[in-house]
XYZ file of C-alpha atoms in Angstrom:
596
model
C 58.075 31.136 38.517
C 58.087 32.832 41.918
C 56.352 31.365 44.964
C 53.703 34.095 44.634
C 52.974 33.025 41.064
C 52.681 29.368 42.052
C 50.268 30.211 44.859
C 48.127 32.329 42.520
C 48.033 29.516 39.965
C 46.828 26.996 42.591
C 44.140 29.413 43.778
C 42.828 29.827 40.231
C 42.743 26.048 39.727
C 40.826 25.500 42.987
C 38.351 28.294 42.077
C 37.769 26.745 38.674
C 37.117 23.298 40.218
C 34.741 24.890 42.703
C 32.739 26.633 39.984
C 32.552 23.417 37.970
C 31.214 21.507 40.970
C 28.657 24.242 41.595
C 27.515 24.084 37.920
C 27.136 20.293 38.128
C 25.131 20.602 41.330
C 22.793 23.224 39.770
C 22.328 21.077 36.643
C 21.428 17.970 38.696
C 19.061 19.992 40.849
C 17.306 21.395 37.788
C 16.917 17.934 36.308
C 15.390 16.644 39.548
C 13.063 19.630 39.672
C 12.121 19.003 36.026
C 11.207 15.380 36.689
C 9.090 16.366 39.759
C 7.208 19.055 37.777
C 6.734 17.292 34.427
C 2.932 17.381 34.408
C 2.826 20.995 35.507
C 5.416 21.985 32.918
C 3.478 20.288 30.119
C 0.537 22.483 30.967
C 2.834 25.508 31.096
C 4.316 24.607 27.709
C 0.832 24.548 26.211
C 0.204 27.995 27.640
C 3.574 29.320 26.420
C 3.024 27.861 22.952
C -0.377 29.444 22.732
C 1.003 32.780 23.966
C 3.825 32.595 21.405
C 1.348 31.885 18.619
C -0.662 34.947 19.628
C 2.449 37.165 19.681
C 3.523 35.874 16.278
C 0.078 36.626 14.866
C 0.257 40.097 16.372
C 3.745 40.656 14.998
C 2.528 40.008 11.460
C 0.071 42.901 11.660
C 1.746 45.942 10.233
C 1.241 49.139 12.156
C -0.520 47.507 15.112
C 0.794 47.168 18.628
C 0.998 43.834 20.395
C -0.644 45.641 23.344
C -3.840 45.837 21.262
C -4.380 42.163 22.072
C -4.966 43.150 25.700
C -7.969 45.350 24.821
C -11.478 43.924 24.868
C -12.873 45.160 21.574
C -16.594 45.902 21.492
C -19.053 48.555 20.228
C -18.325 50.496 23.407
C -14.595 50.489 22.567
C -15.357 52.005 19.172
C -17.627 54.651 20.683
C -14.883 55.566 23.170
C -12.298 55.890 20.388
C -14.632 58.227 18.495
C -15.429 60.269 21.599
C -11.832 60.540 22.846
C -9.772 60.561 19.676
C -12.167 61.812 16.980
C -14.705 64.009 18.793
C -17.597 65.173 16.595
C -16.305 63.147 13.626
C -18.942 61.989 11.171
C -18.397 58.416 9.898
C -19.536 57.708 6.328
C -19.376 54.178 4.876
C -19.471 53.699 1.077
C -20.076 50.303 -0.551
C -21.786 48.903 -3.590
C -23.912 46.471 -1.596
C -26.463 47.817 0.870
C -26.996 46.265 4.319
C -30.800 46.173 4.012
C -32.761 45.532 0.824
C -36.482 46.242 0.404
C -38.232 44.027 -2.160
C -41.833 43.896 -3.323
C -43.783 40.747 -2.462
C -46.345 38.999 -4.662
C -49.216 40.398 -2.607
C -48.003 43.993 -3.027
C -46.259 44.255 0.312
C -42.647 45.022 1.134
C -40.166 42.429 2.348
C -36.938 43.352 4.163
C -33.903 41.256 3.160
C -30.555 41.238 4.964
C -27.996 39.907 2.458
C -25.698 37.090 3.598
C -22.593 39.051 2.633
C -19.204 39.021 4.356
C -18.778 42.735 3.767
C -22.218 43.523 5.194
C -21.771 41.272 8.217
C -18.459 43.008 8.985
C -19.502 46.629 8.422
C -23.057 46.649 9.731
C -22.165 46.398 13.434
C -19.483 49.054 12.926
C -21.920 51.531 11.390
C -24.398 50.781 14.171
C -21.793 51.454 16.821
C -20.680 54.714 15.142
C -24.170 55.974 14.333
C -22.916 56.925 10.904
C -24.254 57.132 7.344
C -24.008 54.214 4.902
C -24.103 55.112 1.187
C -24.883 52.228 -1.180
C -26.545 51.300 -4.448
C -30.271 50.822 -4.035
C -31.102 47.747 -6.075
C -34.153 46.366 -4.290
C -37.475 46.406 -6.137
C -39.103 48.411 -3.300
C -36.066 50.483 -2.270
C -37.456 53.678 -3.759
C -40.810 53.339 -2.015
C -39.427 53.385 1.539
C -36.906 56.247 1.394
C -37.651 59.853 2.222
C -37.353 62.723 -0.254
C -33.579 62.773 0.288
C -33.279 59.040 -0.550
C -32.604 58.130 3.069
C -34.023 55.480 5.372
C -33.246 54.818 9.020
C -32.002 51.301 9.833
C -32.188 48.752 11.348
C -36.014 48.905 11.295
C -36.461 47.440 14.800
C -33.910 49.796 16.367
C -32.839 52.647 14.034
C -29.250 53.638 14.784
C -27.826 54.920 11.502
C -28.833 56.309 8.106
C -28.849 54.321 4.871
C -28.502 56.682 1.856
C -29.315 55.025 -1.427
C -27.808 55.872 -4.805
C -29.796 55.068 -7.940
C -28.133 53.658 -11.054
C -29.584 53.104 -14.524
C -29.414 49.636 -16.107
C -26.618 50.817 -18.401
C -24.631 52.251 -15.509
C -25.024 49.054 -13.484
C -24.112 46.886 -16.449
C -20.962 48.833 -17.300
C -19.711 49.754 -13.804
C -20.604 46.637 -11.808
C -20.979 43.672 -14.133
C -18.535 45.041 -16.680
C -15.435 46.797 -15.350
C -15.646 45.719 -11.688
C -16.514 42.050 -12.173
C -15.330 41.141 -15.660
C -12.206 43.326 -15.346
C -10.910 43.975 -11.836
C -12.282 40.820 -10.140
C -10.465 38.276 -12.366
C -7.415 40.577 -12.577
C -7.009 40.493 -8.783
C -7.785 36.793 -8.297
C -5.395 34.158 -9.551
C -8.137 31.859 -10.773
C -7.109 31.647 -14.425
C -10.080 33.558 -15.828
C -9.026 36.193 -18.325
C -10.079 39.748 -17.409
C -12.088 41.650 -19.989
C -11.613 45.396 -20.356
C -13.929 47.600 -22.461
C -13.699 51.356 -22.926
C -17.457 51.721 -22.382
C -17.256 49.831 -19.087
C -14.455 52.077 -17.882
C -16.467 55.200 -18.761
C -19.464 53.847 -16.791
C -17.182 52.942 -13.848
C -15.754 56.460 -13.809
C -19.214 58.035 -13.995
C -20.617 55.920 -11.169
C -17.605 56.673 -8.969
C -18.244 60.385 -9.593
C -21.925 59.970 -8.697
C -20.960 58.353 -5.388
C -18.410 61.144 -4.713
C -21.146 63.742 -5.158
C -23.334 61.814 -2.721
C -20.550 61.685 -0.113
C -20.077 65.446 -0.388
C -23.851 65.994 -0.060
C -24.048 63.789 3.028
C -21.006 65.308 4.772
C -22.030 67.608 7.604
C -18.673 69.421 7.539
C -15.387 69.394 5.657
C -13.756 66.785 7.888
C -15.705 63.495 7.771
C -14.143 60.051 8.166
C -15.045 58.213 4.956
C -14.673 54.410 4.802
C -14.578 53.405 1.093
C -15.136 49.729 0.527
C -13.643 47.525 -2.146
C -12.760 47.355 -5.815
C -15.987 49.025 -7.027
C -14.623 52.441 -6.010
C -10.962 52.669 -7.002
C -11.456 56.247 -8.304
C -13.576 57.470 -5.435
C -10.862 58.433 -2.883
C -9.247 60.956 -5.213
C -12.660 62.407 -6.186
C -13.534 62.874 -2.495
C -10.223 64.482 -1.601
C -10.595 66.962 -4.470
C -13.890 68.156 -2.982
C -13.149 67.579 0.715
C -9.372 67.983 1.168
C -9.579 67.788 4.985
C -11.513 64.498 4.971
C -9.808 61.331 6.233
C -10.460 58.727 3.537
C -9.846 55.111 4.540
C -10.069 52.734 1.584
C -10.249 49.021 2.307
C -9.600 46.612 -0.559
C -11.433 43.412 0.372
C -10.003 41.247 -2.398
C -6.357 40.329 -3.142
C -4.039 42.784 -4.876
C -1.991 41.113 -7.623
C 1.724 41.534 -8.236
C 2.795 44.418 -10.440
C 3.302 42.199 -13.485
C -0.304 40.983 -13.394
C -1.624 44.464 -12.547
C 0.166 45.890 -15.620
C -2.491 44.143 -17.772
C -5.060 46.809 -16.800
C -5.205 49.581 -19.459
C -6.072 52.193 -16.818
C -3.549 51.091 -14.187
C -2.165 54.580 -13.537
C -5.643 56.065 -13.209
C -6.628 53.383 -10.687
C -3.471 53.880 -8.619
C -3.912 57.662 -8.723
C -7.505 57.251 -7.509
C -6.514 54.968 -4.625
C -3.633 57.203 -3.595
C -6.225 59.840 -2.821
C -6.769 57.768 0.333
C -5.330 58.778 3.671
C -5.091 55.085 4.541
C -5.073 52.155 2.146
C -5.967 48.894 3.888
C -5.616 45.220 2.936
C -6.294 41.949 4.711
C -2.695 40.733 4.570
C 0.752 42.278 4.452
C 1.438 40.335 1.282
C -1.321 42.168 -0.588
C -0.191 45.491 0.876
C 3.313 44.794 -0.411
C 1.944 43.994 -3.880
C 0.114 47.330 -3.940
C 3.227 49.238 -2.880
C 5.213 47.416 -5.546
C 2.654 48.440 -8.194
C 2.824 52.079 -7.083
C 6.607 51.986 -7.157
C 6.637 50.577 -10.678
C 4.031 52.769 -12.346
C 3.849 56.070 -10.436
C 6.259 58.926 -9.748
C 6.264 58.430 -5.995
C 8.473 57.893 -2.965
C 8.035 54.701 -0.968
C 8.563 55.137 2.776
C 9.071 51.464 3.603
C 9.977 52.061 7.255
C 6.670 53.875 7.809
C 4.637 51.673 5.396
C 3.602 54.770 3.459
C 3.632 56.244 -0.068
C 4.386 59.900 -0.804
C 2.661 60.960 -4.020
C 1.563 64.355 -5.314
C 2.392 66.099 -2.067
C 0.284 63.696 -0.005
C 1.162 60.693 2.142
C -0.920 57.497 2.062
C -0.438 54.879 4.772
C -0.502 51.306 3.355
C -1.308 48.907 6.193
C -2.755 45.468 6.703
C -5.906 45.183 8.859
C -7.262 41.604 8.971
C -11.054 41.897 8.823
C -13.214 39.777 11.106
C -16.775 39.346 12.354
C -18.900 40.547 15.255
C -18.251 38.831 18.579
C -20.288 37.509 20.162
C -22.447 36.629 17.189
C -25.879 38.084 17.903
C -27.528 35.422 15.723
C -26.573 32.654 18.150
C -29.023 34.006 20.743
C -31.989 33.160 18.504
C -30.733 29.794 17.237
C -31.545 26.411 18.806
C -28.965 24.042 20.219
C -26.406 22.320 18.006
C -28.329 19.033 18.371
C -31.563 20.662 17.198
C -29.793 22.374 14.288
C -28.328 19.007 13.216
C -31.726 17.362 13.324
C -33.438 20.180 11.378
C -30.797 20.338 8.639
C -30.730 16.561 8.172
C -34.521 16.436 7.882
C -34.615 19.345 5.422
C -32.013 17.878 3.066
C -32.764 14.190 3.644
C -29.316 13.388 5.029
C -28.867 9.988 6.783
C -28.554 10.274 10.548
C -25.293 8.298 10.676
C -23.536 10.121 7.817
C -20.889 12.767 8.457
C -21.996 16.153 7.107
C -19.547 18.352 5.193
C -20.740 21.881 4.413
C -19.612 24.603 1.986
C -21.259 28.043 1.998
C -20.466 30.864 -0.453
C -21.495 32.705 -3.591
C -21.351 30.685 -6.789
C -17.979 32.080 -7.908
C -15.040 30.542 -9.742
C -12.622 31.798 -7.075
C -14.238 29.738 -4.277
C -12.993 26.307 -5.378
C -16.367 24.516 -5.426
C -15.418 22.181 -8.279
C -12.139 21.417 -6.528
C -14.075 20.170 -3.480
C -16.033 17.851 -5.715
C -12.736 16.524 -7.114
C -11.445 15.984 -3.567
C -14.640 14.149 -2.558
C -14.285 11.774 -5.524
C -10.628 11.254 -4.666
C -11.688 10.349 -1.122
C -14.136 7.746 -2.402
C -11.499 6.250 -4.716
C -8.759 6.083 -2.072
C -11.048 5.090 0.833
C -14.109 3.246 -0.492
C -15.288 2.627 3.060
C -16.317 6.289 3.237
C -18.932 5.850 0.464
C -22.333 6.040 2.102
C -20.912 7.634 5.237
C -20.229 11.161 3.943
C -22.599 13.792 2.524
C -21.356 17.091 1.106
C -23.923 19.902 1.290
C -22.931 22.830 -0.943
C -24.837 26.110 -0.569
C -23.983 28.239 -3.606
C -25.885 31.529 -3.718
C -26.450 32.646 -7.346
C -24.170 35.520 -8.274
C -23.590 37.564 -11.461
C -25.523 34.928 -13.364
C -25.677 36.940 -16.572
C -21.897 36.808 -17.017
C -20.723 33.903 -19.196
C -18.030 32.683 -16.761
C -20.612 32.364 -13.957
C -23.227 30.670 -16.117
C -20.645 28.121 -17.251
C -19.532 27.482 -13.647
C -23.123 26.903 -12.522
C -23.723 24.381 -15.304
C -20.438 22.582 -14.596
C -21.137 22.325 -10.852
C -24.612 20.859 -11.459
C -23.224 18.389 -13.992
C -20.388 17.186 -11.758
C -22.675 16.862 -8.706
C -25.081 14.737 -10.730
C -22.220 12.528 -11.947
C -21.011 11.920 -8.385
C -24.522 11.077 -7.226
C -25.025 8.597 -10.067
C -21.592 7.031 -9.571
C -21.566 6.693 -5.772
C -25.165 7.221 -4.646
C -28.334 5.170 -4.491
C -32.028 5.453 -3.665
C -31.461 6.401 -0.043
C -28.056 8.085 -0.353
C -26.789 11.051 -2.355
C -23.191 12.053 -1.640
C -23.648 15.608 -2.966
C -26.543 17.962 -2.205
C -26.122 21.207 -4.134
C -28.459 24.094 -3.309
C -28.091 27.112 -5.597
C -30.280 29.455 -3.526
C -29.848 32.506 -1.313
C -29.996 31.841 2.426
C -30.472 34.250 5.304
C -27.638 34.712 7.740
C -29.630 32.849 10.416
C -30.121 29.883 8.059
C -26.408 29.872 7.244
C -25.460 29.797 10.933
C -27.832 26.875 11.430
C -25.916 24.998 8.705
C -22.609 25.790 10.376
C -23.882 24.419 13.667
C -25.133 21.240 12.010
C -21.866 20.503 10.177
C -19.197 18.001 11.142
C -16.797 19.644 8.676
C -16.785 23.058 7.015
C -14.796 23.417 3.801
C -13.371 26.818 2.819
C -11.189 26.018 -0.181
C -10.819 29.347 -2.003
C -8.411 29.360 -4.941
C -7.511 32.937 -4.028
C -9.180 35.131 -1.412
C -8.633 38.271 0.610
C -9.773 36.983 4.008
C -12.921 34.803 3.751
C -15.302 35.360 6.642
C -17.109 32.030 6.205
C -14.185 30.424 8.061
C -14.549 32.817 10.974
C -18.336 32.566 11.002
C -18.120 28.784 11.266
C -15.750 29.067 14.223
C -17.980 31.673 15.916
C -21.067 29.493 15.485
C -19.561 26.488 17.275
C -20.067 27.307 20.916
C -20.073 23.536 21.471
C -16.375 23.647 20.452
C -16.809 20.779 18.003
C -16.470 20.501 14.231
C -13.451 20.722 11.912
C -12.455 23.521 9.565
C -10.645 22.736 6.286
C -9.120 25.991 5.138
C -7.312 26.968 1.946
C -3.772 28.250 2.314
C -4.720 30.892 -0.267
C -7.331 32.499 2.001
C -6.201 35.307 4.302
C -7.923 33.566 7.241
C -5.262 30.820 7.122
C -2.746 33.362 8.550
C -4.809 33.552 11.751
C -6.680 30.252 12.128
C -3.581 28.076 12.375
C -5.470 25.220 14.082
C -7.605 24.565 11.003
C -6.537 21.810 8.618
C -4.715 23.946 6.026
C -5.001 22.589 2.489
C -3.940 23.345 -1.090
C -7.230 23.295 -3.079
C -5.349 22.571 -6.316
C -4.173 19.229 -4.837
C -7.174 16.862 -4.805
C -5.184 14.018 -3.206
C -4.015 16.222 -0.338
C -7.519 17.556 0.206
C -8.968 14.030 0.287
C -6.488 13.002 2.989
C -7.346 16.133 4.994
C -11.015 15.247 4.674
C -10.276 11.758 6.004
C -8.348 13.285 8.916
C -11.321 15.537 9.672
C -13.802 12.650 9.412
C -11.828 10.541 11.886
C -10.756 13.297 14.289
C -11.749 12.623 17.880
C -13.861 15.023 19.964
C -10.916 15.963 22.239
C -8.764 17.128 19.335
C -11.730 18.928 17.803
C -12.318 20.700 21.106
C -8.694 21.806 21.463
C -8.464 23.125 17.897
C -11.829 24.892 18.007
C -11.162 26.438 21.402
C -7.980 28.076 20.170
C -9.590 29.337 16.965
C -12.504 30.778 18.903
C -10.037 32.661 21.121
C -8.493 34.211 18.004
C -11.829 35.240 16.466
C -12.996 36.644 19.802
C -9.855 38.728 20.337
C -9.441 39.822 16.712
C -13.077 40.709 16.106
C -14.554 43.246 13.686
C -14.513 46.003 16.290
C -10.758 45.643 16.572
C -10.477 45.817 12.752
C -12.408 49.054 12.610
C -10.858 50.450 15.813
C -7.336 49.988 14.442
C -8.176 51.972 11.329
C -9.947 54.700 13.331
C -6.961 55.025 15.683
C -4.660 55.452 12.672
C -7.132 58.021 11.313
C -6.985 59.902 14.630
C -3.193 60.005 14.456
C -3.339 61.389 10.938
C -5.869 64.003 11.945
C -3.733 65.177 14.885
C -0.660 65.250 12.692
C -2.560 67.376 10.151
C -3.748 69.709 12.881
C -0.208 70.064 14.148
C 1.076 70.870 10.642
C -1.595 73.537 10.197
C -0.742 75.118 13.539
C 2.936 75.068 12.612
C 2.089 77.021 9.451
C 0.111 79.543 11.487
C 2.982 80.095 13.913
C 5.607 80.519 11.218
C 6.831 84.112 11.266
C 9.668 86.134 9.766
C 13.018 85.517 11.392
C 14.158 88.142 13.875
C 17.648 89.551 14.269
C 18.799 86.231 15.722
C 17.104 84.214 12.999
C 14.723 82.718 15.604
C 11.449 81.535 14.076
C 11.118 78.450 16.284
C 7.723 77.669 17.837
C 7.929 75.479 20.924
C 6.295 72.043 20.740
C 4.388 72.973 23.907
C 2.728 75.885 22.066
C 1.857 73.682 19.114
C 0.340 70.934 21.255
C -1.743 73.402 23.212
C -3.033 74.971 19.990
C -4.368 71.659 18.676
C -5.758 70.539 22.023
C -3.074 67.942 22.903
C -2.789 67.183 26.577
């Protein structure tokens, strides 16, 4: 080796040693800095973890930007979207259930009832903000007496801001369409709750006829050929196609509030192709979770001659494209009801007096319709398992179950009601006494204000659905707890479990697991309750119902602009000249449709 080579070799060795020493120095310095800033970093880690959780939640939402989390979603936000992105658009909501019911009273008067429904609580503030028209079945005993000659009534009564248009159904129509095909057929088909769906030709015919009646009403209420129509739930699977046939320029957004089964289960339905064809009349098909959206796309791919655009989350069918997206539904924030409710302490005192609950007992609450998908019996099993495993809890826990009667003429619901009453009585006889009843079951309807009072009084809220789309009870409980106390037990099979990660997530089919989660909730300290509830309240506040609706309306605006652009392109198409030039500049197209 030459002298030059030796010198170069020594230089490289010295440089390497120098870099190693520098790396050691930096490492030691960082460790010292870490030890000096441990407390500060712990706080920063909490912040980073919470930020990461939020980003992960955002990332799960198909078709929605992470930047949407930075927007404060409110009625004003919705109004701005409509004004800026959908000027002069008429918003029409279609659902089976109406937001206001008028019933006759015993003295001949009229009583206004606001149903405690998740769908109503989500959509009512949206329709108020949009000043739209809500079309629904008029089932109240005094509904006909308060409408005008066009079957319309302005609501809410104290501050009219939108129109309620009622549709009248005969007893046979209601029996076949609602109780029959929708709730004995589609409801059990879509929920994995091991209740066999029943399909009758006569029910299908009634379902089809009622969907057509609602389509005619939508067309009659539309002020022009381009309304935004929000079709709600499994009662109207045929409606989107019927609307598009009459109003081809309408934007039809269909939201399926319940789960969508996998294609093997869906194949049970005798009219599966007709249902898919009806739903593919939608411009946008929405679900609570990406999992249910994927199941729908899989069903379309299996049974329909279509092209699945997986990269764009869309289906091409019959010359039309339907977006298939997930939009997690939520509730109004802040909850207006809280302004009229007393403090948490007063709510606790009132509820305990009303239901004769001992002052020192922990109060567990369940609130829902009496339905076999909600897991009410499974909670009773878990409570008994808790008493067996931890006898010291007997006398110290009361479970208050509010189960609003629902579809009581159907055999499956009648049987469930009887079984719940029998099991509750057995638990009270086995573990109760003169001054203590472990289960209080109330099979009555409650107003939304009364329900929020129960939430505020509870130590624990149990949402243990066997299969659910979202379940807004979980979010209502969180919204009601401005004291940032209370514990939420939440089924892993409810869509809300994808967002409310700080709840105690349980498998309702596992009574032993649920009992241990109940014990954890009963013994959880106030600091941990505060931390969990604070984070969940942040999620419900940021991902409120106005964001749910705003996301769909923004997608509708994009579709409308794309359609306008396509129409302008068709107008500008012209025969090719000598050079074969029939190109229209994008600038011309954008100007023609008002893009800036």
